[in-house]
Structures are given as structure tokens and as C-alpha cells.
Coordinates of C-alpha atoms in Angstrom, one line a residue:
M292 CA 82.3 -161.0 -18.9
R293 CA 82.1 -158.3 -21.6
I294 CA 85.5 -157.0 -20.6
R295 CA 87.0 -160.5 -20.8
S296 CA 85.6 -160.9 -24.3
L297 CA 87.1 -157.6 -25.3
F298 CA 90.5 -158.8 -24.1
I299 CA 90.2 -162.0 -26.0
A300 CA 89.1 -160.3 -29.1
G301 CA 91.9 -157.7 -28.8
G302 CA 94.5 -160.5 -28.3
L303 CA 93.2 -162.3 -31.4
L304 CA 93.3 -159.1 -33.4
A305 CA 96.9 -158.4 -32.3
A306 CA 97.9 -161.9 -33.1
G307 CA 96.4 -161.6 -36.5
T308 CA 98.1 -158.2 -37.1
L309 CA 101.5 -159.5 -35.9
A310 CA 101.4 -162.8 -37.7
P311 CA 102.6 -161.3 -41.1
L312 CA 105.5 -159.6 -39.2
A313 CA 106.5 -163.0 -37.8
T314 CA 106.5 -164.6 -41.2
A315 CA 108.3 -161.7 -42.9
A316 CA 111.7 -162.5 -41.2
P317 CA 112.2 -165.8 -43.0
A318 CA 111.3 -164.2 -46.3
Q319 CA 113.9 -161.4 -45.7
A320 CA 116.5 -164.0 -44.7
A321 CA 115.8 -165.9 -48.0
A322 CA 116.3 -162.6 -49.9
M323 CA 119.6 -162.0 -48.1
S324 CA 120.8 -165.5 -49.2
D325 CA 120.3 -164.4 -52.7
I326 CA 123.3 -162.2 -52.3
C327 CA 125.7 -164.9 -51.1
G328 CA 124.5 -165.5 -47.6
G329 CA 124.1 -161.9 -46.7
V330 CA 127.7 -160.9 -47.7
I331 CA 127.2 -157.7 -49.6
G332 CA 128.9 -157.2 -52.9
G333 CA 131.6 -158.7 -55.0
Q334 CA 131.3 -162.4 -54.5
F335 CA 130.4 -165.4 -56.6
C336 CA 128.8 -168.0 -54.4
L337 CA 128.1 -171.7 -54.9
Y338 CA 125.6 -173.8 -53.0
Y339 CA 125.3 -177.5 -52.3
N340 CA 121.6 -177.6 -53.1
S341 CA 119.4 -176.1 -55.8
G342 CA 117.7 -172.8 -55.1
Q343 CA 120.6 -171.4 -53.2
K344 CA 120.1 -173.8 -50.2
G345 CA 122.4 -176.0 -48.2
G346 CA 126.0 -175.3 -47.5
G347 CA 127.5 -172.3 -49.3
T348 CA 130.9 -170.8 -50.2
G349 CA 132.0 -167.7 -52.0
T350 CA 135.0 -166.3 -53.7
R351 CA 136.2 -162.9 -54.9
S352 CA 139.1 -164.3 -56.9
N353 CA 139.6 -166.8 -59.7
V354 CA 139.8 -170.4 -58.6
A355 CA 141.8 -172.7 -60.9
N356 CA 140.9 -175.8 -58.9
W357 CA 138.4 -176.0 -56.1
D358 CA 140.5 -178.9 -54.7
N359 CA 143.5 -176.7 -54.3
Y360 CA 141.9 -173.5 -53.3
N361 CA 144.2 -170.4 -53.6
N362 CA 147.2 -172.8 -54.0
T363 CA 147.0 -173.9 -50.4
G364 CA 146.8 -177.6 -51.2
L365 CA 143.5 -177.7 -49.4
P366 CA 140.1 -178.1 -50.9
M367 CA 137.4 -175.5 -50.3
N368 CA 134.5 -176.9 -48.3
F369 CA 130.9 -175.7 -48.0
A370 CA 130.1 -173.8 -44.8
D371 CA 127.0 -173.4 -42.8
W372 CA 125.3 -170.2 -43.9
G373 CA 122.1 -171.0 -42.1
L374 CA 120.4 -172.1 -45.4
G375 CA 120.2 -175.8 -44.5
T376 CA 122.9 -178.2 -43.4
N377 CA 123.0 -180.4 -46.5
G378 CA 126.6 -180.4 -47.8
V379 CA 128.2 -178.5 -44.9
G380 CA 131.8 -179.8 -44.7
Q381 CA 131.7 -181.3 -48.2
K382 CA 134.2 -180.3 -50.8
V383 CA 133.0 -177.6 -53.3
K384 CA 134.6 -179.3 -56.3
N385 CA 132.0 -181.4 -58.1
N386 CA 129.3 -180.8 -55.5
A387 CA 127.6 -177.5 -56.4
A388 CA 124.1 -177.2 -57.7
S389 CA 123.3 -173.4 -57.7
W390 CA 124.9 -170.0 -57.6
A391 CA 124.5 -166.4 -56.6
N392 CA 126.6 -163.5 -58.0
S393 CA 126.7 -160.3 -55.9
A394 CA 129.3 -158.7 -58.1
D395 CA 129.0 -156.3 -61.0
R396 CA 130.7 -158.7 -63.5
A397 CA 129.9 -162.1 -64.7
G398 CA 131.3 -165.2 -63.1
V399 CA 131.9 -168.5 -64.9
S400 CA 131.8 -172.0 -63.3
Y401 CA 133.8 -174.5 -65.4
Y402 CA 133.5 -178.3 -65.6
N403 CA 137.3 -178.9 -65.5
S404 CA 140.1 -177.4 -63.5
N405 CA 142.1 -174.6 -65.1
Y406 CA 139.0 -173.0 -66.7
A407 CA 138.3 -175.6 -69.3
G408 CA 135.4 -177.6 -70.6
S409 CA 131.7 -176.9 -70.4
Y410 CA 130.7 -173.9 -68.3
D411 CA 127.8 -171.9 -66.8
V412 CA 127.8 -168.1 -66.7
G413 CA 126.4 -166.3 -63.7
N414 CA 125.3 -162.8 -64.7
P415 CA 126.0 -159.9 -62.4
N416 CA 123.7 -159.4 -59.4
S417 CA 121.6 -162.5 -60.1
I418 CA 121.0 -166.1 -59.0
G419 CA 120.6 -169.4 -60.9
Q420 CA 121.1 -173.1 -61.2
L421 CA 124.2 -174.8 -62.5
V422 CA 123.2 -176.7 -65.7
N423 CA 126.4 -177.6 -67.6
T424 CA 128.5 -177.9 -64.4
Y425 CA 125.8 -179.3 -62.0
N426 CA 127.8 -181.4 -59.5
N427 CA 130.7 -181.2 -61.9
N428 CA 132.2 -177.8 -61.1
A429 CA 136.0 -177.8 -60.9
S430 CA 137.1 -174.2 -61.4
F431 CA 135.8 -170.6 -61.5
R432 CA 136.9 -167.4 -63.2
W433 CA 135.6 -163.8 -63.5
R434 CA 134.7 -162.7 -67.0

């Protein structure tokens, strides 16, 4: 009986020791989402939800109109980056709530197409909420 108690106690101790490791993975995944869904360097990313959640998209180039991404005639849509399915498949234009900037220069989200109107500035290597262009983001340009 004593040996059985030792095994049970040892199992509980191991479970208690390993529990923090099991919970560390989601925290690390959240940290990776801070830099554009785990893509390292040079992108400005927009997210469908606040707090860098939901569908996401990123760009390394200026975007004069999210509805005509890179002059293809097609809108850019939010993709599933594993941060929640809200907004996946929705157009990026006028649907973004937060941003992450993994570049070493500032990025600017504009209210209107062709870099006009109110704007939000995303400082280098940081994250934030859209305020002036919350759900009214039409274009993006590097500063």
C-alpha cells in the first residue's frame, strides 16, 4: 500500500511540475502573434479583432486600396492565422481593429484610399489598436 501511495504522490508531483509547461505553449503562441502571426520581420499586419486576434493579413509594400490589393483588382481578405476564426475570409478594407508591426520603420493605416484622411501610426516592432481607422481602414503606407 505504501508503494502505491508513493506512485500516486509522484504522479501528482509530476503533473504539478509539468502543468506550467503545458500552459506555456499558448503564451508563447500569443507572443508569436505579436509579430504578425509568427512571420519574422518586415511586415505590417492587420487583424479583424482587437488585441491582435481573429483573421489576420500582412503586407511588406504600400497598399493604395485594400479593395484592389497590389493592383490585382481583387480585395485582400483576412486569413486564418490560428488566432481565432472571426473575420476569416472577410475583406480587410474597413474591417480591421488592431495591428502589429514587425518592421524597423513606422507603418500608417489610412481612413481613405490613396493614403488620405485620418490615420493611425504603427511604430516599429510594436502592436496596438486602430483608433482613427478602426473598421475604416482603406489604405496603408510605410513612413
